[in-house]
Tab-separated table of C-alpha atoms in Angstrom:
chain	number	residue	atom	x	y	z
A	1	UNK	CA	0.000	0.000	0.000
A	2	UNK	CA	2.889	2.242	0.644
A	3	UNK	CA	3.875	1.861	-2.990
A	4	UNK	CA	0.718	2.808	-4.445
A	5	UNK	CA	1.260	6.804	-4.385
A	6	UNK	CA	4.754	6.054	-6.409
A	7	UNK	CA	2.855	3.763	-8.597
A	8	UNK	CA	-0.096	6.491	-9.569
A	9	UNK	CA	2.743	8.874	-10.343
A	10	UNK	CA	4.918	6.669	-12.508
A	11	UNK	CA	1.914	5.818	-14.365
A	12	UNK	CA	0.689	9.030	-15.115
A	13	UNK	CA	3.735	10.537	-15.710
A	14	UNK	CA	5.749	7.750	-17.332
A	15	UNK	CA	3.791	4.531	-18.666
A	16	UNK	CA	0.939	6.436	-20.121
A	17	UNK	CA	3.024	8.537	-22.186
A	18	UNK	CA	4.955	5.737	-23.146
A	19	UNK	CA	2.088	4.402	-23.903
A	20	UNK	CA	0.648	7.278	-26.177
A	21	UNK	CA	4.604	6.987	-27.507
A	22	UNK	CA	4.200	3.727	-28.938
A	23	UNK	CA	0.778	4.606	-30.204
A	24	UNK	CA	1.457	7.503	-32.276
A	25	UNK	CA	4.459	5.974	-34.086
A	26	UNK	CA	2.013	3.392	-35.746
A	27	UNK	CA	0.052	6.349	-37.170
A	28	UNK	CA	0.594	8.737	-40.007
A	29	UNK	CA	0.097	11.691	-37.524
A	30	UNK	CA	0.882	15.016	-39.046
A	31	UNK	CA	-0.223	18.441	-38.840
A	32	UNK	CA	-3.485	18.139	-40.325
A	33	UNK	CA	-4.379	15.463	-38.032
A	34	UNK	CA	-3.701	17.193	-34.941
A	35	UNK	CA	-5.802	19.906	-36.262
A	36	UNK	CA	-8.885	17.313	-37.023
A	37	UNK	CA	-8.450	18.733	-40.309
A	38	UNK	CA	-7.963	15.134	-41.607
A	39	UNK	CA	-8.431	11.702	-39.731
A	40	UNK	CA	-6.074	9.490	-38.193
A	41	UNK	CA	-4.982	6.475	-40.704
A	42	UNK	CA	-3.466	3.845	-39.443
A	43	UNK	CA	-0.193	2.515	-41.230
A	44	UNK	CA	1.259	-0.062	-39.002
A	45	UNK	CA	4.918	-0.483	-39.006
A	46	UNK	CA	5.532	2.005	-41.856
A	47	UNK	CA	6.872	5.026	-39.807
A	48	UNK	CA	9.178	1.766	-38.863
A	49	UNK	CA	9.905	0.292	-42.217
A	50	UNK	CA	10.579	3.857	-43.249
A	51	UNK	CA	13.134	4.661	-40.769
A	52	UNK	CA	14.547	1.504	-41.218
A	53	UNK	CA	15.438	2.288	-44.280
A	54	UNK	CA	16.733	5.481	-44.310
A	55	UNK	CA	20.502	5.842	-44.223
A	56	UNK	CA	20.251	8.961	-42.500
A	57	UNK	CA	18.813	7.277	-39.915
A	58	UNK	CA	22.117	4.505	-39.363
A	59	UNK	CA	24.452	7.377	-40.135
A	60	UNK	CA	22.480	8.923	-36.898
A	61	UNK	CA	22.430	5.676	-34.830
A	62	UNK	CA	26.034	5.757	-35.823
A	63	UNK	CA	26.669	9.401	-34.653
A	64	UNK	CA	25.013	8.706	-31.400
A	65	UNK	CA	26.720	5.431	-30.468
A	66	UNK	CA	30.437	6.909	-31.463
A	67	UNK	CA	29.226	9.583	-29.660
A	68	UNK	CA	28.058	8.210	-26.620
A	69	UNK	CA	30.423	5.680	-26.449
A	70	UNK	CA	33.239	8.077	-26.742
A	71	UNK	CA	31.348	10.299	-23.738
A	72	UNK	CA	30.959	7.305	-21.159
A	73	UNK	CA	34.780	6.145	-21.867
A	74	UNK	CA	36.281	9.989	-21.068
A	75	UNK	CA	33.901	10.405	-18.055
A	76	UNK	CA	34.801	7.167	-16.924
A	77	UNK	CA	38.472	7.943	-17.554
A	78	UNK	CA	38.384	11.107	-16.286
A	79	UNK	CA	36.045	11.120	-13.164
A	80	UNK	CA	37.738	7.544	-11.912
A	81	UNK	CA	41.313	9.372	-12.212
A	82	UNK	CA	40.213	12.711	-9.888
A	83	UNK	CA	38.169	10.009	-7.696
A	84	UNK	CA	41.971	8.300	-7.224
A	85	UNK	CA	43.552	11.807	-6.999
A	86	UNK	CA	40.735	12.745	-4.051
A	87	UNK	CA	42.024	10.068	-2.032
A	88	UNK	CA	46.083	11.770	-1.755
A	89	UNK	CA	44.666	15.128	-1.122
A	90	UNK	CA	44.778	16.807	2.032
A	91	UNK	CA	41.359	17.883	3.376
A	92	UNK	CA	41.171	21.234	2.101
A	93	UNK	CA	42.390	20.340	-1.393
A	94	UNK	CA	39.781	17.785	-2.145
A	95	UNK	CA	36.923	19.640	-0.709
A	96	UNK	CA	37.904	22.557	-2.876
A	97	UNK	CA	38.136	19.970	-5.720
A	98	UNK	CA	34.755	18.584	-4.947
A	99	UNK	CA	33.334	22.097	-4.576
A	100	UNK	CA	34.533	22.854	-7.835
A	101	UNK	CA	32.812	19.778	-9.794
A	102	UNK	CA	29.369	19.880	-7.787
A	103	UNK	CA	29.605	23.300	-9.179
A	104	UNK	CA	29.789	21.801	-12.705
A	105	UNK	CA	27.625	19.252	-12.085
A	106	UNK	CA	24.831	21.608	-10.864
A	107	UNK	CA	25.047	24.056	-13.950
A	108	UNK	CA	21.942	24.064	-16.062
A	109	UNK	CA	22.819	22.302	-19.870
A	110	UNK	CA	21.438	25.326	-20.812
A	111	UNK	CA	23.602	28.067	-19.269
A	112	UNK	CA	26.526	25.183	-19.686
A	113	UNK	CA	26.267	24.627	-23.190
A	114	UNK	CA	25.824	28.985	-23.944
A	115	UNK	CA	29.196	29.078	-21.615
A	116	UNK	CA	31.010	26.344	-23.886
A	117	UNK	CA	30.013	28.157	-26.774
A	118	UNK	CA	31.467	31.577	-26.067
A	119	UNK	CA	34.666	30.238	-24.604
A	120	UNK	CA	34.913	28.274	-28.354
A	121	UNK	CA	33.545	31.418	-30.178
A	122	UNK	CA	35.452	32.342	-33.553
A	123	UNK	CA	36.204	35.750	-32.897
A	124	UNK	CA	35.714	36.564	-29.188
A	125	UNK	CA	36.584	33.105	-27.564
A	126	UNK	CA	39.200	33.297	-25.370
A	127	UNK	CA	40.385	30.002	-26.237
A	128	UNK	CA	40.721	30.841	-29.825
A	129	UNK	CA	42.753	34.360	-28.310
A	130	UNK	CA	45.126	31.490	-25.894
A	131	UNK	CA	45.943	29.600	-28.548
A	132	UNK	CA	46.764	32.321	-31.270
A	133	UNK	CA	48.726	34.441	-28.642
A	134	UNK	CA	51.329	30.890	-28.214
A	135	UNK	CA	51.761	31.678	-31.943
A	136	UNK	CA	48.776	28.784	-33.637
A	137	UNK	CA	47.839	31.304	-35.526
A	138	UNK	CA	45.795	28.824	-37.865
A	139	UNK	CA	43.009	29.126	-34.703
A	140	UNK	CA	42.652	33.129	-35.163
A	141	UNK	CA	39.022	32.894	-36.078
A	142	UNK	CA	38.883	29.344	-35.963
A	143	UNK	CA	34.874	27.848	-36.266
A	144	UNK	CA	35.001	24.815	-33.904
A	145	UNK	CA	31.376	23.537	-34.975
A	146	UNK	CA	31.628	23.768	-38.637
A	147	UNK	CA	33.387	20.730	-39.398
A	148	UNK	CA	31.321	17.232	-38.206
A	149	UNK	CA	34.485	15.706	-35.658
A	150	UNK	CA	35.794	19.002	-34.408
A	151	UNK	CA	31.859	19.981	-33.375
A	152	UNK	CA	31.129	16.490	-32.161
A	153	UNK	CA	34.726	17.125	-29.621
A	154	UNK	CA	33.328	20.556	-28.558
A	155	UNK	CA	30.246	18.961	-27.322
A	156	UNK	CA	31.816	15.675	-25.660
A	157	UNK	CA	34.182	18.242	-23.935
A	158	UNK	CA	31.196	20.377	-22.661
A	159	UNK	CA	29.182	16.509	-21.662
A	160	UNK	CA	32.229	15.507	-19.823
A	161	UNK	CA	32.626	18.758	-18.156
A	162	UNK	CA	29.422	18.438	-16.525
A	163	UNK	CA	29.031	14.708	-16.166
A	164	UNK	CA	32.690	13.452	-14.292
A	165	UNK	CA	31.721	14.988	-10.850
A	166	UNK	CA	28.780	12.185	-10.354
A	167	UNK	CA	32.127	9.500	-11.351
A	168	UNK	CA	34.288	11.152	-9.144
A	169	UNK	CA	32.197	11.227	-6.386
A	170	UNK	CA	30.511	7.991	-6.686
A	171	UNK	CA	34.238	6.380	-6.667
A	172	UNK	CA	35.371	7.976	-4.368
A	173	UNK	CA	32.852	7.241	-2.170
A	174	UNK	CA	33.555	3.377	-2.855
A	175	UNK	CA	37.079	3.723	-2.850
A	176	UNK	CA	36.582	4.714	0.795
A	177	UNK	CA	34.555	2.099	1.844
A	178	UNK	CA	37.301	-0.063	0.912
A	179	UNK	CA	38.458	-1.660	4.276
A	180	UNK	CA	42.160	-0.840	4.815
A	181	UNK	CA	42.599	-3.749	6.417
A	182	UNK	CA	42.539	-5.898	2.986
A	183	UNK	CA	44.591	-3.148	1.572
A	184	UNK	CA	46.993	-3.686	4.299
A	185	UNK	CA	47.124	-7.060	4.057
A	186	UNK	CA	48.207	-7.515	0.020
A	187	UNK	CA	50.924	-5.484	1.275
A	188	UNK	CA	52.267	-7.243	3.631
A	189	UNK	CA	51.743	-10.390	1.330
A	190	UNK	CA	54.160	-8.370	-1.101
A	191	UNK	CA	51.586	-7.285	-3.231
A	192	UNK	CA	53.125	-4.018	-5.438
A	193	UNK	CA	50.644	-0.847	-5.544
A	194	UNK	CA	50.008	-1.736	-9.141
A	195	UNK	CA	49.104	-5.611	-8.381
A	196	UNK	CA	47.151	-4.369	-5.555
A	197	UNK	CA	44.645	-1.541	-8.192
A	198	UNK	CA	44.188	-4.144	-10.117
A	199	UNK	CA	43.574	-7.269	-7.975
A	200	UNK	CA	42.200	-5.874	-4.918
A	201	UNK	CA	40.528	-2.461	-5.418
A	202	UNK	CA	39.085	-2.931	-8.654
A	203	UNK	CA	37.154	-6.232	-8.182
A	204	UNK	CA	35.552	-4.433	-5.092
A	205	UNK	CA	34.573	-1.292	-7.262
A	206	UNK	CA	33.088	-3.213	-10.070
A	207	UNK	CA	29.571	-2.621	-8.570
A	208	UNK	CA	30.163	0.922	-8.632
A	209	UNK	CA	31.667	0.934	-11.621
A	210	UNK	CA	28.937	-1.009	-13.117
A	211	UNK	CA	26.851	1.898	-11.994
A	212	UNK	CA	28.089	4.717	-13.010
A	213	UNK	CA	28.916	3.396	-16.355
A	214	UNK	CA	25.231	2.199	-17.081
A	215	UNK	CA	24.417	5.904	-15.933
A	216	UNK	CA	26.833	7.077	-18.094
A	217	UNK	CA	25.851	5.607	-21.177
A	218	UNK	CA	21.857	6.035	-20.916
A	219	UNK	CA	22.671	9.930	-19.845
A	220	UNK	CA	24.928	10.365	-22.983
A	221	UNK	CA	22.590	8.362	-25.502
A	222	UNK	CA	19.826	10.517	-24.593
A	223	UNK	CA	22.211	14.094	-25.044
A	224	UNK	CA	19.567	16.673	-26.563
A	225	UNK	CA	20.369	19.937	-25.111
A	226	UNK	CA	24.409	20.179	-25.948
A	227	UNK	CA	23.733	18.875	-29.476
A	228	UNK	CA	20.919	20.687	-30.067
A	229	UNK	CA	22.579	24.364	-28.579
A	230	UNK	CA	26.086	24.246	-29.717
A	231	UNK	CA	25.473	22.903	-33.080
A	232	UNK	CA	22.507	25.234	-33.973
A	233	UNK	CA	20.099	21.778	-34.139
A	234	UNK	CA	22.237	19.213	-35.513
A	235	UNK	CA	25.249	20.959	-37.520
A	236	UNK	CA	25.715	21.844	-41.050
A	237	UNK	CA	23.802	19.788	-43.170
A	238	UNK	CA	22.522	17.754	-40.014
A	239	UNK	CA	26.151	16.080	-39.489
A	240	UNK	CA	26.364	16.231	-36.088
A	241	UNK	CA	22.387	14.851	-35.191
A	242	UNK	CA	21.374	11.879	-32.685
A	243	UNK	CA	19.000	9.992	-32.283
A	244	UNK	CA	16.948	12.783	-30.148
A	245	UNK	CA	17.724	15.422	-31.792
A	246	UNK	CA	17.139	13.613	-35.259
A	247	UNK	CA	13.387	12.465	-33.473
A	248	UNK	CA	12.638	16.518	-32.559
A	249	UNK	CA	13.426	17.539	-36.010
A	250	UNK	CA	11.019	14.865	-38.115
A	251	UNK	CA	8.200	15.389	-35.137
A	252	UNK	CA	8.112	19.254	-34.991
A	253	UNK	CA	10.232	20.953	-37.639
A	254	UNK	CA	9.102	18.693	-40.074
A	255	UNK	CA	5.949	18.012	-38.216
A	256	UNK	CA	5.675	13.939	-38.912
A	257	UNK	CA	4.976	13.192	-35.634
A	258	UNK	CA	4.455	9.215	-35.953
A	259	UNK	CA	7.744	8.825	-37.915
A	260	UNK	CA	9.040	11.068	-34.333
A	261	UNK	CA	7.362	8.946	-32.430
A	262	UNK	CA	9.189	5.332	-33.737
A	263	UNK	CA	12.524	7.338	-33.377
A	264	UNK	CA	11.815	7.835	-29.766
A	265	UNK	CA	10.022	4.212	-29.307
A	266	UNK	CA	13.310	2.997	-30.745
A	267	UNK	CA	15.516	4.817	-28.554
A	268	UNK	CA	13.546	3.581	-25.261
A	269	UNK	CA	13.927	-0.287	-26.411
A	270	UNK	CA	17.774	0.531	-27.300
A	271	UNK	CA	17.602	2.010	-23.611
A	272	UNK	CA	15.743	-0.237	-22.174
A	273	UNK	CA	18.229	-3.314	-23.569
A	274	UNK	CA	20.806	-1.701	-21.942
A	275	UNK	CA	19.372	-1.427	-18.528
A	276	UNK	CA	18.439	-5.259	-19.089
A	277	UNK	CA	22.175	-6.091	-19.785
A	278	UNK	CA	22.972	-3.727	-16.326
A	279	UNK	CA	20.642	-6.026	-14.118
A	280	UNK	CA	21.660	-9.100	-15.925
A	281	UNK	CA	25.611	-7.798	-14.753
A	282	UNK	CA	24.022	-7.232	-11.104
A	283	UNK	CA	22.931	-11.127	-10.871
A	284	UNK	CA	25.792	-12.585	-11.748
A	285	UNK	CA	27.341	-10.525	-8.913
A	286	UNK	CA	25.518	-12.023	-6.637
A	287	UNK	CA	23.317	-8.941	-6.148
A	288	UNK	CA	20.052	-8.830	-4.955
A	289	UNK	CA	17.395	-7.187	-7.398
C-alpha cells in the first residue's frame, strides 16, 4: 500500500506517455491530423519500415553510439582518475576539488552549453585568443562547430565537463569504503601498488563501476540539449544529429509526428536493452534485485 502513491505517479507521468509513444508511431500523424483537419490512418509499421530504411537514420544511430560511447569512456576515464587523486589530497584540497565539480555538475545544460560556446567562439573566444597568442595562428578565427568531428569534440568536452563529478564522487565514495585492512594485508603479502589496483581495489569497485557506467551511457545516448545548442540543431547539413535530436526535427520541424514517435520508441527499447544487460551484470554478482 505504501507503494501505491509512487505507482499512480509513474503511471501518469511515465507509462501512459509511453504508452501514447508507442501509439502515435504506428500512425501517419501530421499536422493536419492534430488539427482534425484530416483523420487518423493507421499505417502499421511504416513510420518503422521507413526509418529503417533510411541511411540517414544509421548514419544517426552511428553518430550517437560513437558519440556516446566516446562520452561514457572519457567520463569514466576522467572522473575515476580525480576520484583516485581525491584520495592523496589533504582535506582542504579535495573539498575545494569537490566544490569545484558539484559546481559543474549543478550548472543548467542550458547556461553550460551557452558558456562552452562563447569560450569556443570564432572571434571573441578566449580560447581561440590562448591559442593564437602561443603563436597557432591557424586558430585566429577558428569555427570549432563547422566541421562534423571538431563539433562532435566541442560537445563531448562540454558533456564531460558536466558529467565526471557524479564519477568522481561515486568512486570515491567506494574507494573509501574499501576496508584498509585488505589493503593492508596484500601489502604485507608483497603485493606491489600496481598488483594491488588491479587485484584488490578494482574487483571491489566493479559494482560501482557497473553503476556509473550504465548511468553514463543512458545519460549520454539521450544528449539533446548540448547537441541541439552548440550545433545550432544538428550541424551543417545535419552532421552532427542523434538519435533525439534527429526524433525533434522529423516530429516538430518537419511536423511527422508518428515517424518522431518510432525514433523515440526505438531509442527507449535501445535504452531499455541496456538497462536489461545492467541487471543481468548485477545477478551474476551475486546482487540482490
Amino acid at each position: 500500500m505504501y507503494l501505491v502513491p509512487a505507482l499512480a505517479v509513474l503511471g501518469t507521468m511515465l507509462v501512459y506517455p509511453l504508452y501514447q509513444l508507442v501509439l502515435v508511431s504506428f500512425f501517419d500523424y501530421r499536422q493536419p491530423q492534430v488539427t482534425g483537419a484530416e483523420p487518423l490512418r493507421f499505417t502499421g509499421l511504416a513510420n518503422y519500415r521507413e526509418l529503417l530504411s533510411d541511411p540517414q537514420f544509421w548514419e544517426v544511430l552511428l553518430n550517437t553510439v560513437v558519440f556516446a560511447g566516446a562520452c561514457v569512456l572519457g567520463t569514466i576515464l576522467l572522473g575515476g582518475g580525480l576520484a583516485v587523486l581525491a584520495t592523496r589530497l589533504s582535506p582542504w584540497v579535495r573539498t575545494v576539488l569537490f566544490l569545484a565539480a558539484l559546481g559543474a555538475w549543478a550548472t543548467p545544460a542550458v547556461t553550460g552549453s551557452a558558456v562552452w560556446l562563447f569560450l569556443f567562439d570564432p572571434t571573441l573566444g578566449p580560447v581561440n585568443q590562448a591559442l593564437a597568442g602561443l603563436g597557432l595562428t591557424e586558430f585566429a578565427g577558428h569555427s570549432w562547430t563547422y566541421t562534423k568531428t571538431s563539433a562532435f569534440v566541442l560537445v563531448a568536452s562540454q558533456v564531460l565537463w558536466c558529467s565526471f563529478p557524479f564519477v568522481m564522487v561515486t568512486l570515491y565514495a567506494a574507494i573509501r569504503a574499501i576496508p584498509e585492512e585488505v589493503i593492508e594485508a596484500a601489502r604485507l603479502d608483497g603485493a606491489s601498488t600496481a598488483r594491488i589496483a588491479r587485484s584488490v581495489m578494482l574487483p571491489m569497485l566493479r559494482p560501482a563501476m557497473t553503476i556509473v557506467t550504465i548511468q553514463s551511457i543512458i545519460w549520454d545516448f539521450k544528449i539533446f540539449t548540448q547537441i541541439y545548442i552548440m550545433t545550432g540543431g544538428g550541424g551543417i547539413a545535419g552532421q552532427n544529429l542523434v538519435l533525439n535530436v534527429y526524433a525533434y526535427q522529423k516530429a516538430f520541424a518537419s511536423g511527422q509526428y508518428g515517424l518522431g514517435s518510432a525514433i523515440g520508441v526505438i531509442t527507449t527499447l535501445l535504452l531499455l536493452l541496456i538497462t536489461l544487460g545492467y541487471l543481468r551484470a548485477l545477478r551474476r554478482q551475486g546482487e540482490v534485485l
